[in-house]
Coordinates of C-alpha atoms in Angstrom, one line a residue:
X1 CA -18.9 -10.5 41.1
X2 CA -17.5 -7.6 39.1
X3 CA -14.8 -9.8 37.6
X4 CA -16.9 -12.3 35.8
X5 CA -17.1 -12.2 32.0
X6 CA -19.5 -9.5 30.8
X7 CA -21.4 -11.8 28.4
X8 CA -23.8 -14.2 30.1
X9 CA -22.1 -17.5 30.7
X10 CA -23.5 -20.1 28.3
X11 CA -24.2 -23.6 29.6
X12 CA -21.7 -25.1 27.2
X13 CA -18.9 -23.0 28.9
X14 CA -20.1 -24.0 32.3
X15 CA -20.2 -27.7 31.4
X16 CA -16.5 -27.4 30.4
X17 CA -15.5 -26.1 33.8
X18 CA -13.7 -29.3 34.6
X19 CA -12.7 -30.5 38.0
X20 CA -9.0 -29.9 37.2
X21 CA -9.8 -26.2 36.5
X22 CA -11.5 -25.9 39.9
X23 CA -8.5 -27.7 41.5
X24 CA -6.1 -25.0 40.2
X25 CA -8.2 -22.3 41.9
X26 CA -8.7 -24.2 45.1
X27 CA -4.9 -24.5 45.5
X28 CA -4.6 -20.7 45.6
X29 CA -6.3 -20.8 49.0
X30 CA -4.0 -23.4 50.6
X31 CA -2.6 -22.2 54.0
X32 CA 0.9 -23.4 53.0
X33 CA 2.6 -20.6 51.0
X34 CA 4.9 -23.2 49.2
X35 CA 1.8 -25.1 47.9
X36 CA 0.2 -21.8 46.8
X37 CA 3.4 -21.0 44.9
X38 CA 3.5 -24.4 43.2
X39 CA -0.3 -24.1 42.4
X40 CA 0.4 -20.8 40.6
X41 CA 3.3 -22.3 38.7
X42 CA 1.1 -25.2 37.7
X43 CA -1.6 -22.8 36.6
X44 CA 0.9 -20.9 34.5
X45 CA 1.8 -24.1 32.7
X46 CA -1.8 -25.1 32.2
X47 CA -3.0 -21.8 30.6
X48 CA -0.2 -21.3 28.1
X49 CA -1.8 -21.3 24.6
X50 CA -5.1 -22.7 26.1
X51 CA -7.9 -20.2 25.7
X52 CA -10.5 -22.6 27.1
X53 CA -8.6 -23.1 30.3
X54 CA -8.1 -19.3 30.6
X55 CA -11.8 -18.7 30.3
X56 CA -12.6 -21.5 32.8
X57 CA -10.2 -20.1 35.4
X58 CA -11.6 -16.5 35.0
X59 CA -15.2 -17.8 35.5
X60 CA -14.1 -19.7 38.6
X61 CA -12.7 -16.5 40.2
X62 CA -9.0 -17.0 39.8
X63 CA -8.3 -13.3 39.0
X64 CA -9.4 -11.7 42.3
X65 CA -7.3 -14.3 44.2
X66 CA -4.2 -13.8 42.0
X67 CA -4.5 -10.0 42.5
X68 CA -4.9 -10.5 46.2
X69 CA -1.7 -12.6 46.4
X70 CA 0.1 -10.1 44.1
X71 CA -0.6 -7.2 46.6
X72 CA -0.1 -9.1 49.9
X73 CA 3.0 -7.9 51.8
X74 CA 3.4 -11.4 53.2
X75 CA 3.6 -12.9 49.7
X76 CA 7.2 -13.8 48.6
X77 CA 8.6 -11.9 45.6
X78 CA 8.7 -15.2 43.7
X79 CA 4.9 -15.7 44.3
X80 CA 4.1 -12.1 43.3
X81 CA 6.2 -12.5 40.1
X82 CA 4.5 -15.8 39.2
X83 CA 1.0 -14.3 39.8
X84 CA 1.8 -11.4 37.4
X85 CA 3.0 -13.9 34.8
X86 CA -0.3 -15.9 35.0
X87 CA -2.3 -12.7 34.8
X88 CA -0.3 -11.7 31.7
X89 CA -1.0 -15.1 30.2
X90 CA -4.8 -14.7 30.9
X91 CA -4.6 -11.2 29.2
X92 CA -3.2 -12.8 26.1
X93 CA -6.4 -14.7 25.5
X94 CA -9.6 -13.0 24.2
X95 CA -10.7 -9.4 24.6
X96 CA -13.3 -10.7 27.1
X97 CA -10.5 -11.9 29.2
X98 CA -8.9 -8.4 29.2
X99 CA -12.3 -6.9 30.1
X100 CA -12.6 -9.3 33.1
X101 CA -9.1 -8.3 34.3
X102 CA -9.9 -4.6 33.9
X103 CA -13.1 -5.1 35.9
X104 CA -11.0 -6.4 38.8
X105 CA -8.8 -3.3 38.7
X106 CA -5.7 -5.1 37.6
X107 CA -4.0 -1.9 36.3
X108 CA -3.7 -0.1 39.7
X109 CA -2.5 -3.4 41.3
X110 CA 0.3 -3.8 38.6
X111 CA 1.3 -0.2 38.8
X112 CA 1.7 -0.6 42.6
X113 CA 3.9 -3.6 41.9
X114 CA 6.3 -1.3 40.0
X115 CA 7.3 0.3 43.3
X116 CA 9.0 -3.0 44.4
X117 CA 12.8 -3.0 44.6
X118 CA 12.9 -6.4 42.8
X119 CA 13.7 -6.1 39.1
X120 CA 12.3 -9.5 38.0
X121 CA 8.9 -8.6 39.6
X122 CA 9.0 -5.2 38.0
X123 CA 9.6 -6.7 34.6
X124 CA 6.8 -9.2 35.1
X125 CA 4.4 -6.4 36.0
X126 CA 5.5 -4.3 33.0
X127 CA 5.1 -7.3 30.7
X128 CA 1.5 -7.8 31.9
X129 CA 0.8 -4.1 31.7
X130 CA 2.1 -4.1 28.1
X131 CA -0.2 -6.9 27.1
X132 CA -3.2 -5.2 28.7
X133 CA -2.5 -1.7 27.3
X134 CA -1.9 -3.1 23.8
X135 CA -5.5 -4.6 23.8
X136 CA -8.1 -2.5 21.9
X137 CA -10.5 -2.8 24.8
X138 CA -8.2 -1.0 27.3
X139 CA -8.8 2.8 27.7
X140 CA -5.5 4.6 27.2
X141 CA -6.5 7.2 29.9
X142 CA -5.9 4.5 32.6
X143 CA -2.2 5.2 32.2
X144 CA -2.6 8.9 32.9
X145 CA -5.1 8.7 35.9
X146 CA -2.3 8.9 38.5
X147 CA 0.1 11.7 37.8
X148 CA 3.0 9.8 39.5
X149 CA 2.9 6.9 37.0
X150 CA 4.6 8.5 34.0
X151 CA 7.6 10.0 35.9
X152 CA 8.1 6.6 37.6
X153 CA 8.0 4.8 34.3
X154 CA 10.6 7.2 32.9
X155 CA 12.8 6.4 35.9
X156 CA 12.4 2.6 35.3
X157 CA 13.7 3.0 31.7
X158 CA 17.3 2.7 32.8
X159 CA 16.8 -0.6 34.8
X160 CA 17.0 -3.2 32.0
X161 CA 16.5 -3.9 28.3
X162 CA 13.1 -5.5 29.2
X163 CA 11.9 -2.4 31.1
X164 CA 13.0 -0.3 28.1
X165 CA 11.1 -2.5 25.6
X166 CA 7.9 -2.8 27.6
X167 CA 7.7 0.8 28.7
X168 CA 8.3 2.1 25.2
X169 CA 5.7 -0.2 23.9
X170 CA 3.2 1.0 26.5
X171 CA 4.0 4.6 25.6
X172 CA 3.6 4.1 21.9
X173 CA 0.2 2.4 22.4
X174 CA -1.1 4.9 24.9
X175 CA 0.0 8.1 23.2
X176 CA -3.2 9.2 21.4
X177 CA -3.4 12.8 20.6
X178 CA -1.8 16.1 21.6
X179 CA -2.6 15.9 25.4
X180 CA -0.8 12.6 25.8
X181 CA 2.1 13.8 23.6
X182 CA 2.4 16.8 25.9
X183 CA 2.4 14.8 29.1
X184 CA 5.1 12.4 27.8
X185 CA 7.2 15.3 26.3
X186 CA 7.0 17.3 29.5
X187 CA 8.2 14.3 31.5
X188 CA 11.4 14.0 29.4
X189 CA 10.3 11.3 26.9
X190 CA 12.6 12.6 24.1
X191 CA 15.7 12.7 26.3
X192 CA 15.0 9.4 28.1
X193 CA 14.2 7.4 24.9
X194 CA 16.6 8.9 22.3
X195 CA 19.7 6.9 23.5
X196 CA 17.6 3.7 23.2
X197 CA 17.9 4.0 19.4
X198 CA 21.5 2.7 19.7
X199 CA 20.6 -0.2 22.1
X200 CA 22.1 -3.6 21.3
X201 CA 18.6 -5.0 21.5
X202 CA 16.6 -4.8 18.2
X203 CA 13.3 -4.9 20.1
X204 CA 14.3 -1.9 22.2
X205 CA 15.5 0.0 19.2
X206 CA 12.2 -0.8 17.4
X207 CA 9.9 0.2 20.3
X208 CA 11.9 3.4 20.8
X209 CA 11.4 4.2 17.1
X210 CA 7.7 3.6 17.4
X211 CA 7.6 6.0 20.4
X212 CA 9.1 8.8 18.4
X213 CA 6.7 8.2 15.5
X214 CA 3.6 8.7 17.8
X215 CA 5.2 11.6 19.6
X216 CA 6.1 13.5 16.4
X217 CA 2.7 13.0 14.6
X218 CA 1.1 16.4 13.9
X219 CA 3.2 17.9 16.8
X220 CA 5.5 20.8 15.8
X221 CA 6.9 21.2 19.4
X222 CA 8.1 17.5 19.6
X223 CA 9.3 17.5 15.9
X224 CA 11.3 20.7 16.3
X225 CA 13.0 19.2 19.4
X226 CA 13.8 15.9 17.7
X227 CA 15.6 17.7 14.8
X228 CA 18.3 18.9 17.2
X229 CA 18.7 15.9 19.5
X230 CA 22.2 14.3 19.5
X231 CA 22.7 10.6 20.2
X232 CA 26.4 9.6 20.3
X233 CA 27.3 12.7 18.4
X234 CA 24.8 12.1 15.6
X235 CA 21.6 14.1 15.0
X236 CA 18.3 12.1 15.3
X237 CA 17.2 12.6 11.6
X238 CA 20.6 11.1 10.5
X239 CA 19.9 8.1 12.8
X240 CA 16.4 7.7 11.3
X241 CA 17.9 7.9 7.7
X242 CA 20.3 5.0 8.6
X243 CA 17.4 3.0 9.9
X244 CA 15.5 3.2 6.7
X245 CA 18.3 1.8 4.5
X246 CA 17.4 -1.3 2.5
X247 CA 19.5 -3.7 4.6
X248 CA 17.4 -3.0 7.7
X249 CA 14.2 -5.0 8.6
X250 CA 11.1 -3.7 6.8
X251 CA 9.4 -2.8 10.1
X252 CA 12.3 -0.6 11.0
X253 CA 12.5 1.0 7.5
X254 CA 8.8 1.8 7.6
X255 CA 8.8 3.3 11.1
X256 CA 11.8 5.4 10.4
X257 CA 10.2 6.7 7.3
X258 CA 7.1 7.6 9.4
X259 CA 9.2 9.5 11.9
X260 CA 10.8 11.6 9.1
X261 CA 7.4 12.1 7.4
X262 CA 5.8 13.3 10.6
X263 CA 8.7 15.7 11.3
X264 CA 8.5 17.0 7.8
X265 CA 4.7 17.5 7.9
X266 CA 5.1 19.3 11.3
X267 CA 7.5 21.8 9.7
X268 CA 10.7 20.6 11.3
X269 CA 12.3 19.3 8.1
X270 CA 12.0 21.0 4.7
X271 CA 10.2 19.2 1.9
X272 CA 13.2 19.7 -0.4
X273 CA 15.6 18.3 2.2
X274 CA 17.7 15.3 0.8
X275 CA 16.5 13.1 3.7
X276 CA 13.0 13.5 2.4
X277 CA 13.5 13.6 -1.4
X278 CA 16.3 11.0 -1.7
X279 CA 15.6 8.7 1.3
X280 CA 12.1 8.9 2.9
X281 CA 10.1 9.2 -0.3
X282 CA 11.9 6.3 -2.2
X283 CA 11.7 4.1 0.9
X284 CA 7.9 4.6 1.1
X285 CA 7.5 3.9 -2.7
X286 CA 9.5 0.7 -2.2
X287 CA 6.9 -0.4 0.4
X288 CA 4.2 -0.2 -2.2
X289 CA 5.6 -3.0 -4.4
X290 CA 3.8 -6.3 -4.7
X291 CA 6.7 -8.1 -3.1
X292 CA 5.8 -6.6 0.3
X293 CA 3.2 -8.0 2.7
X294 CA -0.3 -6.5 2.6
X295 CA 0.1 -4.5 5.9
X296 CA 3.4 -3.1 4.7
X297 CA 1.9 -2.0 1.4
X298 CA -1.0 -0.3 3.2
X299 CA 1.2 1.5 5.7
X300 CA 3.6 2.5 2.9
X301 CA 1.0 4.0 0.7
X302 CA -0.9 5.8 3.5
X303 CA 2.3 7.3 4.9
X304 CA 3.4 8.4 1.4
X305 CA 0.0 9.9 0.8
X306 CA 0.4 11.9 4.0
X307 CA 4.0 13.0 3.2
X308 CA 3.2 14.4 -0.3
X309 CA -0.3 15.7 0.3
X310 CA 0.6 19.5 0.6
X311 CA 3.6 19.6 -1.7
X312 CA 3.3 19.6 -5.5
X313 CA 7.0 19.0 -6.0
X314 CA 6.9 15.8 -3.9
X315 CA 3.8 14.7 -5.8
X316 CA 5.6 15.1 -9.1
X317 CA 8.7 13.2 -7.8
X318 CA 6.6 10.4 -6.4
X319 CA 4.5 10.0 -9.6
X320 CA 7.7 9.2 -11.6
X321 CA 9.4 7.0 -9.0
X322 CA 9.4 3.3 -9.7
X323 CA 6.2 3.5 -11.9
X324 CA 4.2 4.2 -8.7
X325 CA 0.9 5.1 -10.5
X326 CA 0.9 1.7 -12.3
X327 CA 2.1 -0.1 -9.2
X328 CA -0.9 1.1 -7.2
X329 CA -3.3 -0.4 -9.8
X330 CA -2.1 -3.8 -8.4
X331 CA -3.7 -2.9 -5.1
X332 CA -7.1 -3.5 -6.7
X333 CA -6.2 -7.0 -7.9
X334 CA -5.2 -8.5 -4.6
X335 CA -5.2 -11.4 -3.8
X336 CA -5.4 -12.6 -7.3
X337 CA -6.5 -16.1 -8.3
X338 CA -2.9 -17.0 -9.1
X339 CA -1.6 -15.5 -5.9
X340 CA 1.8 -16.6 -4.8
X341 CA 0.6 -17.0 -1.3
X342 CA 0.9 -20.6 -0.2
X343 CA 0.3 -20.0 3.5
X344 CA -3.5 -20.6 3.9
X345 CA -3.6 -18.5 7.1
X346 CA -1.9 -15.6 5.4
X347 CA -4.3 -15.9 2.4
X348 CA -7.3 -15.9 4.7
X349 CA -6.0 -12.9 6.6
X350 CA -5.3 -11.0 3.3
X351 CA -8.8 -11.8 1.9
X352 CA -10.3 -10.2 5.0
X353 CA -8.1 -7.1 4.8
X354 CA -7.9 -6.6 1.0
X355 CA -10.3 -3.6 1.4
X356 CA -7.5 -1.8 3.3
X357 CA -5.3 -2.0 0.1
X358 CA -8.1 -0.3 -1.9
X359 CA -8.5 2.4 0.7
X360 CA -4.7 3.1 0.8
X361 CA -4.5 3.2 -3.1
X362 CA -7.4 5.7 -3.2
X363 CA -5.7 7.9 -0.6
X364 CA -2.4 7.9 -2.4
X365 CA -4.0 8.6 -5.8
X366 CA -5.9 11.5 -4.1
X367 CA -2.6 13.0 -2.8
X368 CA -0.7 12.4 -6.1
X369 CA -3.5 14.2 -8.1
X370 CA -4.1 17.1 -5.8
X371 CA -2.4 19.7 -7.9
X372 CA -0.9 18.6 -11.2
X373 CA -3.0 18.2 -14.3
X374 CA -0.6 15.7 -16.0
X375 CA -0.6 13.4 -12.9
X376 CA -4.4 13.5 -12.8
X377 CA -4.5 12.5 -16.5
X378 CA -2.0 9.6 -15.8
X379 CA -4.2 8.4 -12.9
X380 CA -7.4 8.5 -14.9
X381 CA -5.8 6.7 -17.8
X382 CA -4.6 3.8 -15.5
X383 CA -6.6 0.7 -16.4
X384 CA -10.3 0.8 -15.3
X385 CA -9.5 3.6 -12.9
X386 CA -12.8 5.5 -13.1
X387 CA -14.7 2.2 -12.8
X388 CA -12.7 1.3 -9.7
X389 CA -13.5 4.6 -8.1
X390 CA -17.2 4.4 -8.9
X391 CA -17.2 0.9 -7.4
X392 CA -15.4 2.2 -4.4
X393 CA -18.2 4.7 -3.8
X394 CA -20.6 1.9 -3.0
X395 CA -18.3 -0.4 -0.9
X396 CA -19.6 -1.6 2.4
X397 CA -16.5 -0.2 4.2
X398 CA -17.0 3.4 5.2
X399 CA -13.2 4.0 5.1
X400 CA -13.0 2.7 1.5
X401 CA -16.0 4.9 0.5
X402 CA -14.4 7.9 2.1
X403 CA -11.1 7.3 0.4
X404 CA -12.8 6.8 -3.0
X405 CA -14.7 10.1 -2.6
X406 CA -11.5 11.9 -1.6
X407 CA -9.8 10.4 -4.7
X408 CA -12.7 11.5 -7.0
X409 CA -12.7 15.0 -5.3
X410 CA -8.9 15.4 -6.0
X411 CA -9.4 14.4 -9.7
X412 CA -12.5 16.7 -10.0
X413 CA -10.2 19.7 -9.7
X414 CA -9.4 19.2 -13.4
X415 CA -11.6 21.2 -15.9
X416 CA -10.6 18.7 -18.6
X417 CA -11.6 15.6 -16.6
X418 CA -14.9 17.2 -15.5
X419 CA -15.7 17.6 -19.2
X420 CA -14.6 14.2 -20.3
X421 CA -14.0 11.2 -17.9
X422 CA -16.4 12.4 -15.3
X423 CA -19.2 12.7 -17.9
X424 CA -18.3 9.4 -19.7
X425 CA -18.7 7.5 -16.4
X426 CA -21.7 9.5 -15.1
X427 CA -19.9 9.9 -11.9
X428 CA -22.6 12.3 -10.5
X429 CA -25.1 9.3 -10.2
X430 CA -23.2 7.3 -7.5
X431 CA -22.1 10.6 -5.9
X432 CA -25.7 11.7 -5.5
X433 CA -26.4 8.3 -4.0
X434 CA -23.5 8.7 -1.5
X435 CA -25.0 12.1 -0.5
X436 CA -28.3 10.6 0.4
X437 CA -27.3 8.8 3.5
X438 CA -23.7 9.0 4.7
X439 CA -21.7 9.9 7.8
X440 CA -20.6 13.5 8.1
X441 CA -16.9 12.8 7.2
X442 CA -18.1 11.4 3.8
X443 CA -20.7 14.1 3.3
X444 CA -18.1 16.9 3.7
X445 CA -15.9 15.5 0.9
X446 CA -18.8 14.4 -1.3
X447 CA -20.5 17.8 -1.1
X448 CA -17.2 19.5 -1.7
X449 CA -16.8 17.5 -4.9
X450 CA -20.4 18.3 -5.9
X451 CA -19.4 22.0 -5.8
X452 CA -16.9 21.2 -8.6
X453 CA -19.5 19.2 -10.6
X454 CA -21.9 22.2 -10.5
X455 CA -19.4 24.7 -12.1
X456 CA -21.0 26.2 -15.2
X457 CA -18.7 24.4 -17.7
X458 CA -19.4 21.0 -16.1
X459 CA -21.7 18.8 -18.3
X460 CA -22.9 17.1 -15.1
X461 CA -24.6 20.3 -13.9
X462 CA -27.9 19.7 -15.7
X463 CA -28.5 16.1 -14.7
X464 CA -27.5 16.9 -11.1
X465 CA -30.1 19.7 -11.0
X466 CA -32.8 17.3 -12.4
X467 CA -32.0 14.7 -9.7
X468 CA -33.2 16.9 -6.8
X469 CA -29.9 18.5 -5.8
X470 CA -31.4 21.8 -4.8
X471 CA -33.4 20.3 -1.9
X472 CA -30.4 18.2 -0.8
X473 CA -28.0 21.2 -0.8
X474 CA -30.5 23.5 1.0
X475 CA -30.7 20.7 3.6
X476 CA -27.0 20.8 4.1
X477 CA -27.1 24.6 4.8
X478 CA -29.0 23.7 8.0
X479 CA -26.4 21.3 9.3
X480 CA -24.7 21.8 12.6
X481 CA -21.4 21.1 10.9
X482 CA -19.9 24.3 9.6
X483 CA -18.0 22.5 6.8
X484 CA -21.3 21.1 5.5
X485 CA -23.0 24.5 5.7
X486 CA -20.2 26.0 3.7
X487 CA -20.3 23.3 1.0
X488 CA -24.1 23.4 0.7
X489 CA -24.1 27.2 0.2
X490 CA -21.0 27.0 -2.1
X491 CA -22.7 24.4 -4.3
X492 CA -25.8 26.5 -4.5
X493 CA -23.7 29.6 -5.4
X494 CA -22.1 27.6 -8.3
X495 CA -25.5 26.4 -9.3
X496 CA -26.9 29.9 -9.4
X497 CA -24.0 31.3 -11.5
X498 CA -25.4 32.5 -14.8
X499 CA -28.4 30.2 -14.3
X500 CA -31.9 30.6 -15.7
X501 CA -34.4 32.5 -13.5
X502 CA -36.3 29.3 -12.9
X503 CA -33.3 27.7 -11.2
X504 CA -32.7 30.8 -9.1
X505 CA -36.3 30.8 -8.0
X506 CA -36.1 27.1 -7.1
X507 CA -33.1 27.8 -4.9
X508 CA -34.8 30.7 -3.1
X509 CA -38.0 28.8 -2.7
X510 CA -36.2 25.7 -1.2
X511 CA -33.8 27.8 0.9
X512 CA -36.4 30.3 2.1
X513 CA -35.6 33.9 2.9
X514 CA -35.6 33.0 6.6
X515 CA -32.8 30.5 6.2
X516 CA -30.9 32.9 3.9
X517 CA -31.1 35.5 6.8
X518 CA -29.9 32.8 9.3
X519 CA -26.9 32.1 7.0
X520 CA -26.1 35.8 6.8
X521 CA -25.9 35.8 10.6
X522 CA -23.7 32.7 10.7
X523 CA -20.8 32.7 13.1
X524 CA -18.5 31.1 10.4
X525 CA -16.8 33.6 8.1
X526 CA -16.7 31.1 5.2
X527 CA -20.5 30.6 5.4
X528 CA -21.0 34.4 5.3
X529 CA -18.7 34.8 2.3
X530 CA -20.4 32.0 0.3
X531 CA -23.9 33.3 1.3
X532 CA -23.1 36.7 0.0
X533 CA -21.6 35.1 -3.1
X534 CA -24.9 33.1 -3.6
X535 CA -26.9 36.4 -3.2
X536 CA -24.7 38.0 -5.8
X537 CA -25.3 35.2 -8.3
X538 CA -29.0 35.1 -7.5
X539 CA -29.3 38.9 -8.2
X540 CA -27.1 39.0 -11.3
X541 CA -28.6 38.6 -14.8
X542 CA -27.0 37.3 -17.9
X543 CA -26.2 40.3 -20.3
X544 CA -28.1 38.5 -23.1
X545 CA -31.3 38.7 -21.0
X546 CA -32.3 42.3 -21.2
X547 CA -35.8 41.8 -19.9
X548 CA -36.4 39.5 -17.0
X549 CA -39.1 37.0 -17.7
X550 CA -41.3 36.7 -14.7
X551 CA -41.3 33.2 -13.3
X552 CA -44.4 31.1 -12.3
X553 CA -45.1 32.8 -9.0
X554 CA -44.5 36.3 -10.5
X555 CA -41.5 37.1 -8.4
X556 CA -37.8 37.4 -9.2
X557 CA -34.9 36.9 -6.9
X558 CA -34.5 40.7 -6.7
X559 CA -38.1 41.2 -5.6
X560 CA -37.7 38.5 -2.9
X561 CA -34.6 40.2 -1.5
X562 CA -36.0 43.8 -1.7
X563 CA -39.1 42.8 0.2
X564 CA -37.0 41.3 3.1
X565 CA -35.7 44.2 5.2
X566 CA -33.7 41.8 7.5
X567 CA -31.6 40.6 4.6
X568 CA -31.1 44.1 3.3
X569 CA -30.0 45.3 6.7
X570 CA -27.5 42.4 6.8
X571 CA -26.0 43.4 3.4
X572 CA -25.8 47.0 4.7
X573 CA -24.0 45.8 7.9
X574 CA -21.4 43.8 5.8
X575 CA -20.7 46.9 3.7
X576 CA -19.3 48.5 6.8
X577 CA -17.5 45.4 8.1
X578 CA -13.8 45.4 9.1
X579 CA -13.2 42.4 6.8
X580 CA -12.5 43.7 3.2
X581 CA -13.6 40.5 1.6
X582 CA -17.0 40.7 3.3
X583 CA -17.4 44.3 2.2
X584 CA -16.6 43.4 -1.4
X585 CA -19.1 40.5 -1.4
X586 CA -21.8 42.9 0.0
X587 CA -20.9 45.5 -2.7
X588 CA -21.5 42.9 -5.4
X589 CA -25.0 42.3 -4.1
X590 CA -25.8 46.1 -4.0
X591 CA -24.4 46.6 -7.5
X592 CA -26.6 43.9 -8.9
X593 CA -29.7 45.4 -7.1
X594 CA -29.2 49.0 -8.4
X595 CA -28.0 48.2 -12.0
X596 CA -29.7 50.7 -14.2
X597 CA -30.5 48.7 -17.3
X598 CA -32.9 46.4 -15.5
X599 CA -36.6 46.7 -14.8
X600 CA -37.5 48.1 -11.4
X601 CA -34.0 49.5 -10.8
X602 CA -35.3 53.0 -9.9
X603 CA -37.5 51.7 -7.1
X604 CA -34.7 49.6 -5.8
X605 CA -32.3 52.5 -5.9
X606 CA -34.7 54.7 -4.0
X607 CA -35.3 52.2 -1.2
X608 CA -31.6 51.6 -0.8
X609 CA -30.9 55.3 -0.7
X610 CA -33.5 55.7 2.1
X611 CA -31.7 52.9 4.0
X612 CA -28.4 55.0 3.9
X613 CA -26.7 52.8 1.3
X614 CA -25.6 55.9 -0.8
X615 CA -23.8 57.4 2.2
X616 CA -21.9 54.2 2.8
X617 CA -21.0 54.1 -0.9
X618 CA -19.5 57.6 -0.6
X619 CA -17.4 56.5 2.4
X620 CA -16.2 53.4 0.6
X621 CA -15.2 55.4 -2.5
X622 CA -12.5 56.9 -0.2
X623 CA -11.3 53.4 0.9
X624 CA -7.6 52.7 0.8
X625 CA -8.4 49.3 -0.8
X626 CA -8.4 50.1 -4.5
X627 CA -10.8 47.2 -5.4
X628 CA -13.4 48.4 -2.9
X629 CA -12.9 52.0 -3.9
X630 CA -13.5 51.2 -7.6
X631 CA -16.6 49.1 -6.9
X632 CA -18.1 51.9 -4.8
X633 CA -17.5 54.5 -7.5
X634 CA -19.0 52.2 -10.1
X635 CA -22.1 51.7 -7.9
X636 CA -22.5 55.5 -7.4
X637 CA -22.4 56.0 -11.1
X638 CA -25.6 54.0 -11.4
X639 CA -27.3 56.6 -9.2
X640 CA -26.0 59.4 -11.5
X641 CA -26.9 57.7 -14.8

């Protein structure tokens, strides 16, 4: 049977399948329709709040029979309605229950029920669909399989406040990503749902609001449309602003703030608009206070982090609103031993979810400190902040680790902090540990931060080099993920800048000229730029070192490059590229190879002349780009000297 529970039925469960449970199922097969109806009603009363009874009935095969009765033309509307109510009740049990219902193809059966003329039956089907679609085990795609379903649901929105509530809830749960947003938008979701924001029913208003938040998220098309929608003569953003006032329920304030945040991030509302600066931002800061419930504080902080992430002015305003930076420190002390929570269930829930608070705090600190040096200083001076971040790097939750790395990365943009706090707390140690074995999403941010720690003024540069960073970074350059290749090569470029010959040789040895060539042929422009930057740094010498000391194997970086014709041809190719930045990067490499004051420069100049480099330099000296023109002329002077 496809409808049985997926997990093997344990003997203890079977032993609990009582005679009364079997009796409920047997009555569904009675030849008398009236007795069948009464049996379904009795079953409904028996399963309410009783998960054991629900599991028993599913094991005994109640679901296929209920679905059969639901779809039979001969069944009365009352029977069909009661069947959908029981199925909805079964769906409210465990996730395994929902899986069993899905295995029996409950969704097509309920969607078929929506074609009925009877409103009560339609509402019962929608209520059951709502319960199933809001379960994490239900694939959202099941709503979009049949192209006639969405337009039919849009048409049902006008039938009653229950159809409005359930359909909006289904939409907001099943709208995941741009494809779903486009389908709903093209079927008139904005026009059909907008007027529900003024419904007399709070639940309808709330579900409509949630719909708009998922439709607008990272979607400029929807957001630009929402800005101009009128409801009862009032623009939608104005309605959202009214809904985030202090006298409204917290859930409504938060969701309205999300709608305005997403519209702002999608470019439909300016960041300096009063509805953002004076309404949305303060509302989200309010949500971070310790008076709010854990989930409200998490959602408030994460939404605020998203709102201010790209805008330095909003970051400055947020940082001085209601002592936000200090307020976030409380996120790490929750629940405290003297917690005011008297509800044991709530305390148990919060202990299990306390890591979400830490994650949200790290995210918001990362956004706050993204640009402004004074804000970064305030964050780092907040009690035990660096210790908390370092602890966060080794938490069991991947999401907390990622948020901690992001926070650290944001703070690492400060030259001052790299020289002080980052050194005092030896941040590089846990970071190197994170880089050893982490998912790509963490690796991308951690390796990006490593680029900052390897800048020449960073005191962490030496210990990082000694801890095997060269091999680790060379390994990243072979990743299939372009972002990791860029960061690997970028960090090596920073490492090679004004470095001793030994470090340069280590880089070349670990990277290998074959890999260097592969990187010079990379399809990603950023990888190319950074590889040419690395070459430039490998080939340059510190002015104080007039004579190059030969390293252990008797070769310098210049010799390695000059003996590899493939790499030289690549550099030549980029000198003639249409992208000026690539031409400039290639020019730097050539300049370093032909510099007169260095040993072996004559031989290098001759080889490069034979390759046609001088002809290219003459062409580039006529370039309309002044920078490129100057560099070419300077290089030609080396041949004349």
